[in-house]
PDB file of C-alpha atoms in Angstrom:
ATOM      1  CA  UNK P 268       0.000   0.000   0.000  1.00 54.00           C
ATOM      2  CA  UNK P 269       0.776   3.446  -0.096  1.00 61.00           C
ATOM      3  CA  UNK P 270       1.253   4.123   2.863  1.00 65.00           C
ATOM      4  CA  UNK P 271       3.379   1.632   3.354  1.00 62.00           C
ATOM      5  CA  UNK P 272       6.088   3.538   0.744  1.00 74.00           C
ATOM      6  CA  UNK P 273       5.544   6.849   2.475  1.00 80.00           C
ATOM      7  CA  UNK P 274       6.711   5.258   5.813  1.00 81.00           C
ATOM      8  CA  UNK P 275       9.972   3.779   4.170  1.00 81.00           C
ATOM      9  CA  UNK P 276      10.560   7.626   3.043  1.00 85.00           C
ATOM     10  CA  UNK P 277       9.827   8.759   5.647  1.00 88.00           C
ATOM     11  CA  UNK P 278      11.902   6.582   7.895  1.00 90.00           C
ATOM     12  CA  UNK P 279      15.033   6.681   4.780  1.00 89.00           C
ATOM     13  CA  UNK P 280      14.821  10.452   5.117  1.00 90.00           C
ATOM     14  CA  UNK P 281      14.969  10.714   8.595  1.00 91.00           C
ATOM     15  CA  UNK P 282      17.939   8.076   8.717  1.00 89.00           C
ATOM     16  CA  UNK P 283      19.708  10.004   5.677  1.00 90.00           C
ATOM     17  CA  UNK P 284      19.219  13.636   7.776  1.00 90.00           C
ATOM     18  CA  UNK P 285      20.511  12.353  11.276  1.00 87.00           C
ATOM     19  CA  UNK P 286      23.439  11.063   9.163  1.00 87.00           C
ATOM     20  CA  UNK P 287      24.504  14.385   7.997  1.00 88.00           C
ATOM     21  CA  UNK P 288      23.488  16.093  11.370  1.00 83.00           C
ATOM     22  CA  UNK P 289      26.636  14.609  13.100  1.00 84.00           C
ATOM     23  CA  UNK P 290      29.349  16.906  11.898  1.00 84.00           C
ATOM     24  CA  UNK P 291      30.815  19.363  14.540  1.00 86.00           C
ATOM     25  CA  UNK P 292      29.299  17.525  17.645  1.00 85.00           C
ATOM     26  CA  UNK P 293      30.431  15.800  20.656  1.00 87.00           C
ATOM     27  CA  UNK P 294      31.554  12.335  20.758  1.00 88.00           C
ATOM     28  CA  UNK P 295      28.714  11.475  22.638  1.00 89.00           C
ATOM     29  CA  UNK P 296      26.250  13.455  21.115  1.00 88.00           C
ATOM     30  CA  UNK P 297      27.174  12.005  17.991  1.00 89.00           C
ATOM     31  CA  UNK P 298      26.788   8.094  19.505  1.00 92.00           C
ATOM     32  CA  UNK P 299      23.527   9.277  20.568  1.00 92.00           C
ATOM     33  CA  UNK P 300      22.499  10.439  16.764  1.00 91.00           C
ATOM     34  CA  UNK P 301      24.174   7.150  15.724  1.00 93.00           C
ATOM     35  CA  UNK P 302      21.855   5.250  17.320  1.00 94.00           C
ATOM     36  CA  UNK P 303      18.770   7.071  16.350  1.00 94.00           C
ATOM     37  CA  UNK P 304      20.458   6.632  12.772  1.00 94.00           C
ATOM     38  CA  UNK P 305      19.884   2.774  13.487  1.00 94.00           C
ATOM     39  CA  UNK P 306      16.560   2.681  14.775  1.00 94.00           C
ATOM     40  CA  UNK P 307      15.711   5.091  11.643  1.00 94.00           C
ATOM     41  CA  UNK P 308      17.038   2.188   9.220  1.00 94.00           C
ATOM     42  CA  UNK P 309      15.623  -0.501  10.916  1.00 94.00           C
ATOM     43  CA  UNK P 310      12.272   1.027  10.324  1.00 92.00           C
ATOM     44  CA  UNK P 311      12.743   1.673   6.981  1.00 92.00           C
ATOM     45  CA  UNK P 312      14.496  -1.864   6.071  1.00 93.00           C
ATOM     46  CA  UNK P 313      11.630  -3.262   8.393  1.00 92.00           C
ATOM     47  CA  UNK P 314       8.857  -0.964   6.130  1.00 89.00           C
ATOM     48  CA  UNK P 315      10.014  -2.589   2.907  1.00 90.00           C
ATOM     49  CA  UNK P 316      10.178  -6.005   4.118  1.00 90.00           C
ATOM     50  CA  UNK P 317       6.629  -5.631   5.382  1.00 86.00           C
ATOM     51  CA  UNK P 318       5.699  -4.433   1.666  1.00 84.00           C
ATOM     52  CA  UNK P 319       7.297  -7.083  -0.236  1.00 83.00           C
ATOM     53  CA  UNK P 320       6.088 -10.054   2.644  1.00 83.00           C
ATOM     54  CA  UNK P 321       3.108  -8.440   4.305  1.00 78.00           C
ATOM     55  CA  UNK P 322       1.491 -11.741   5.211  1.00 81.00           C
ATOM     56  CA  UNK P 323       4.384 -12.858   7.447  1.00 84.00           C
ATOM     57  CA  UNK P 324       3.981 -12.127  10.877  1.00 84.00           C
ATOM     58  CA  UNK P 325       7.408 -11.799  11.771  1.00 88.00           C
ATOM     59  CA  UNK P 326       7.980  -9.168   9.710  1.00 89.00           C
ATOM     60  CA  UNK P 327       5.074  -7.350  11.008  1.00 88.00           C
ATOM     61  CA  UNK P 328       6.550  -8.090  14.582  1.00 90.00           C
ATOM     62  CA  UNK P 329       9.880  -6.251  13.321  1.00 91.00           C
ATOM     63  CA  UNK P 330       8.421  -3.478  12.016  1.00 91.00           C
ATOM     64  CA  UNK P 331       6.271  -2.924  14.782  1.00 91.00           C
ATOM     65  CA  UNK P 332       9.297  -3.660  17.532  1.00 94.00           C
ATOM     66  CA  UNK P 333      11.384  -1.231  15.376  1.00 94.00           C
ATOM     67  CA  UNK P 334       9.117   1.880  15.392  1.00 93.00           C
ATOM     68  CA  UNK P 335       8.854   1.029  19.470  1.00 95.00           C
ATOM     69  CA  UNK P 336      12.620   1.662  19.229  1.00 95.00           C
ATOM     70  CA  UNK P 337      12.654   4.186  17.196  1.00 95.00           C
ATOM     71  CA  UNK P 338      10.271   6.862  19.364  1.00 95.00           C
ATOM     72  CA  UNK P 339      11.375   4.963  22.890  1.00 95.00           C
ATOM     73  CA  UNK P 340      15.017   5.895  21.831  1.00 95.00           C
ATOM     74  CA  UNK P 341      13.883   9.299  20.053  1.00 93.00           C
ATOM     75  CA  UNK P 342      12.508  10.610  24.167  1.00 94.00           C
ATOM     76  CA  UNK P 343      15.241   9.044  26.157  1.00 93.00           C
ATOM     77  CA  UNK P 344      17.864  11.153  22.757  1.00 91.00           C
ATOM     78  CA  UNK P 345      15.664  14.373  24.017  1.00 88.00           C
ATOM     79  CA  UNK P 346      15.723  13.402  27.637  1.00 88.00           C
ATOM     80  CA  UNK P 347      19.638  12.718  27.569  1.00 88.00           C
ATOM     81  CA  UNK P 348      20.560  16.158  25.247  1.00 85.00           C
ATOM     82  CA  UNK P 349      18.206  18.162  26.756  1.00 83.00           C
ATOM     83  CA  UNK P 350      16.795  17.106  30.119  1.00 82.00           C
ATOM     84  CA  UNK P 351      13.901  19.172  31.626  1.00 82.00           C
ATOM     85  CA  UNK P 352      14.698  21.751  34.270  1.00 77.00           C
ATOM     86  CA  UNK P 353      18.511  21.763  33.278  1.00 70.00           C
ATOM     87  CA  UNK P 354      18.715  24.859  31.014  1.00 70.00           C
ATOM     88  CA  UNK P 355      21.119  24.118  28.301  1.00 73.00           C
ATOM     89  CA  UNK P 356      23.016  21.407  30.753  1.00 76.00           C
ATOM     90  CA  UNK P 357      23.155  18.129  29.400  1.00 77.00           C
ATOM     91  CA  UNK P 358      21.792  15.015  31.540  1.00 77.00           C
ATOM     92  CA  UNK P 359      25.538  13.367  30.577  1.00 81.00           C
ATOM     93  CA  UNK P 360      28.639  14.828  29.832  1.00 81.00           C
ATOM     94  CA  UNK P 361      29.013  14.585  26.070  1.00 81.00           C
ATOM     95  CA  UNK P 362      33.047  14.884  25.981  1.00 82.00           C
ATOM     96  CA  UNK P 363      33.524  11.683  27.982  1.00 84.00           C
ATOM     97  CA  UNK P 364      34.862   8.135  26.468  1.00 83.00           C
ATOM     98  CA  UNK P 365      33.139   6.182  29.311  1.00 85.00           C
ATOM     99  CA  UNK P 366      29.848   8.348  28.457  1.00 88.00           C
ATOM    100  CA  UNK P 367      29.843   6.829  25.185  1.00 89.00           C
ATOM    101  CA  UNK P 368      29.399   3.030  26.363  1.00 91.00           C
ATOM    102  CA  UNK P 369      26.361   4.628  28.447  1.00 91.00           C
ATOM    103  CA  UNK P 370      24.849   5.929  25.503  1.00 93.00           C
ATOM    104  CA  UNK P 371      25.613   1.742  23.845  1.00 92.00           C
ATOM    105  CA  UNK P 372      23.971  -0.042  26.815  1.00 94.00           C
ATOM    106  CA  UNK P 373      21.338   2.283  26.992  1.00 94.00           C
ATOM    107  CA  UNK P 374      20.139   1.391  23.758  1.00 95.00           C
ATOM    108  CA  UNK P 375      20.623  -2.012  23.900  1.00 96.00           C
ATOM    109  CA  UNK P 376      18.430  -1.692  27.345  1.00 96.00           C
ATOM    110  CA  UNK P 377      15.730  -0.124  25.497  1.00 95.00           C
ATOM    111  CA  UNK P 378      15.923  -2.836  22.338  1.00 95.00           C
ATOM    112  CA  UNK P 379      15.776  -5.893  24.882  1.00 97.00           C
ATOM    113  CA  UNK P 380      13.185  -4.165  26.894  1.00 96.00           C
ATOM    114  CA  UNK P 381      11.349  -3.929  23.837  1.00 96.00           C
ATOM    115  CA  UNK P 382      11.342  -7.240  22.928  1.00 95.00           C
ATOM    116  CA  UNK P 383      10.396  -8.481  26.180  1.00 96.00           C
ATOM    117  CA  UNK P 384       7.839  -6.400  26.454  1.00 95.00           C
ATOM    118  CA  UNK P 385       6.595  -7.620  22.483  1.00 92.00           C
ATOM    119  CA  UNK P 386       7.147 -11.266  23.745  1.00 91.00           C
ATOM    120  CA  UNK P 387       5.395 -10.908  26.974  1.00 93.00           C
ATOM    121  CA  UNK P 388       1.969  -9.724  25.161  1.00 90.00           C
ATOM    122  CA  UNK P 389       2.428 -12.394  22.565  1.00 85.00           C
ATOM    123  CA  UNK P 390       1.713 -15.148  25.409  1.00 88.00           C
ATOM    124  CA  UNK P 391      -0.662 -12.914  27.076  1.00 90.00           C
ATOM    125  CA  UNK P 392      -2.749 -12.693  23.976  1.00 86.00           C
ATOM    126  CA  UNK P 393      -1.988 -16.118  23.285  1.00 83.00           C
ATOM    127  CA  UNK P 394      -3.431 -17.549  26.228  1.00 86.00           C
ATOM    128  CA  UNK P 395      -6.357 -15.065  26.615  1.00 86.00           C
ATOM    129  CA  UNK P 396      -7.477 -15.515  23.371  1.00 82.00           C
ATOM    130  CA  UNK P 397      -9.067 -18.717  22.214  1.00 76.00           C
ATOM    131  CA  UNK P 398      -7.533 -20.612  19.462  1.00 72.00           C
ATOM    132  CA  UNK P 399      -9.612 -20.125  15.992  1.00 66.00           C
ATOM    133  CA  UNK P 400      -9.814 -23.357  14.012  1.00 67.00           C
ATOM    134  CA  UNK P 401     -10.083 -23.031  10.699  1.00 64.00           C
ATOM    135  CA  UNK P 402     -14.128 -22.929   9.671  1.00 62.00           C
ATOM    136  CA  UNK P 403     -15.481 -25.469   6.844  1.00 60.00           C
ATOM    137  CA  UNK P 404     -17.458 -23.327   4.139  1.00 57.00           C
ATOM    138  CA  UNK P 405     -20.393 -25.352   2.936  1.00 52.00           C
ATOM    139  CA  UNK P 406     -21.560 -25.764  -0.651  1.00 51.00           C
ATOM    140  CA  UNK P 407     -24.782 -26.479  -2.026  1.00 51.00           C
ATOM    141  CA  UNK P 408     -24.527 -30.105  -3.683  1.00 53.00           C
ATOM    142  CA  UNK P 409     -27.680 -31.415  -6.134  1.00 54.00           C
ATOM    143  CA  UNK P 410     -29.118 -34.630  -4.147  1.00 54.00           C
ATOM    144  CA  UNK P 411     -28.367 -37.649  -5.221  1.00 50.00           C
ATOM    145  CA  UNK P 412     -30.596 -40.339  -7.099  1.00 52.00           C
ATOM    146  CA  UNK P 413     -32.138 -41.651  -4.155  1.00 52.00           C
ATOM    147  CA  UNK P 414     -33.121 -38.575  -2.952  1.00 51.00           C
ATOM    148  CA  UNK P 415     -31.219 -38.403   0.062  1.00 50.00           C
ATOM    149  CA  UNK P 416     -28.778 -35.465   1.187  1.00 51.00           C
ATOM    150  CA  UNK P 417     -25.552 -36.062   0.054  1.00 51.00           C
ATOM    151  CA  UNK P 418     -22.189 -34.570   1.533  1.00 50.00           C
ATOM    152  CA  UNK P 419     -19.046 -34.269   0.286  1.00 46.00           C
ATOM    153  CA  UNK P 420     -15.920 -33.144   1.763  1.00 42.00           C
ATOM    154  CA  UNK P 421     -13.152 -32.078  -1.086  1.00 47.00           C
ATOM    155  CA  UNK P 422      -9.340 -31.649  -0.471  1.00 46.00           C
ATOM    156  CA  UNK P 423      -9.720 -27.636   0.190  1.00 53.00           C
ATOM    157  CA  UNK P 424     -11.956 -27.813   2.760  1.00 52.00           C
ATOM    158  CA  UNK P 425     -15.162 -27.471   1.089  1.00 51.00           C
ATOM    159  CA  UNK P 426     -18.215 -29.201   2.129  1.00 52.00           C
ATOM    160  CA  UNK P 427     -21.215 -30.085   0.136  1.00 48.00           C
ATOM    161  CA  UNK P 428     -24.836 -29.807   1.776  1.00 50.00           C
ATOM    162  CA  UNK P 429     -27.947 -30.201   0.331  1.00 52.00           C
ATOM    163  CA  UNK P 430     -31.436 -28.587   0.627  1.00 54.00           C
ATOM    164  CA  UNK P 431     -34.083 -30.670   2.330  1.00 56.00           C
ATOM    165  CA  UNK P 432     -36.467 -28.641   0.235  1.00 51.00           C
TER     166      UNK P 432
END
């Protein structure tokens, strides 16, 4: 679908601008844009797959767990740069080496959270929800010569019934 292709822009753009938005800053700072760089492809990689595949789940699961990254990771970039009630203080110091692993673990914490969190309502929702077996669709089938209703079951689960009219 459509909209579908203006995500991927979207999501390509975005990754394409943070790329180019690194030069100049802090070591740090520019680890932190890194990362939103990644979540910003993984959307976008995850947006086309869905397009080409959109029947398999998995995919869908991706693309969803990536846009979770993507704004979870957008906040805690806003939250880390520019905390609230610190006027023009950053929440880290963005010239320090050791800062930089922070910035790493903290967005592998958030990925991991993620998917824990995607796993944990995929048995939720798989126990709460009752299991849908697949329903027989019926078929009208003319009655046989001795009048009696016949039924027919063929390979692609189609059943036969006939009118008692």
């Amino acid at each position: 679908s459509s909209g579908i292709n203006a995500e991927y822009g979207g999501f390509a753009a975005e990754s394409f601008l943070f790329y180019f938005h690194l030069h100049g800053r802090m070591m740090v700072d520019v680890q932190i844009h890194i990362c939103l760089v990644a979540a910003s492809s993984m959307c976008a990689v995850t947006a086309l797959l869905a397009r080409w595949k959109s029947s398999n789940p998995i995919i869908s699961i991706g693309y969803s767990l990536s846009v979770m990254l993507h704004g979870t990771w957008f906040i805690q970039a806003g939250f880390l740069i520019y905390p609230p009630g610190h006027e023009k203080q950053p929440a880290i110091n963005l010239e320090d080496s050791g800062a930089m692993m922070y910035v790493t673990d903290l967005f592998v914490a958030h990925l991991l959270a993620l998917m824990f969190l995607t796993l944990l309502l995929y048995f939720i929702f798989r126990i709460v929800t009752p299991q849908v077996k697949p329903q027989k669709h019926y078929v009208k089938h003319p009655k046989s010569d001795s009048g009696s209703p016949m039924y027919k079951t063929v390979p692609s689960n189609v059943h036969f019934y006939v009118d008692s009219d």
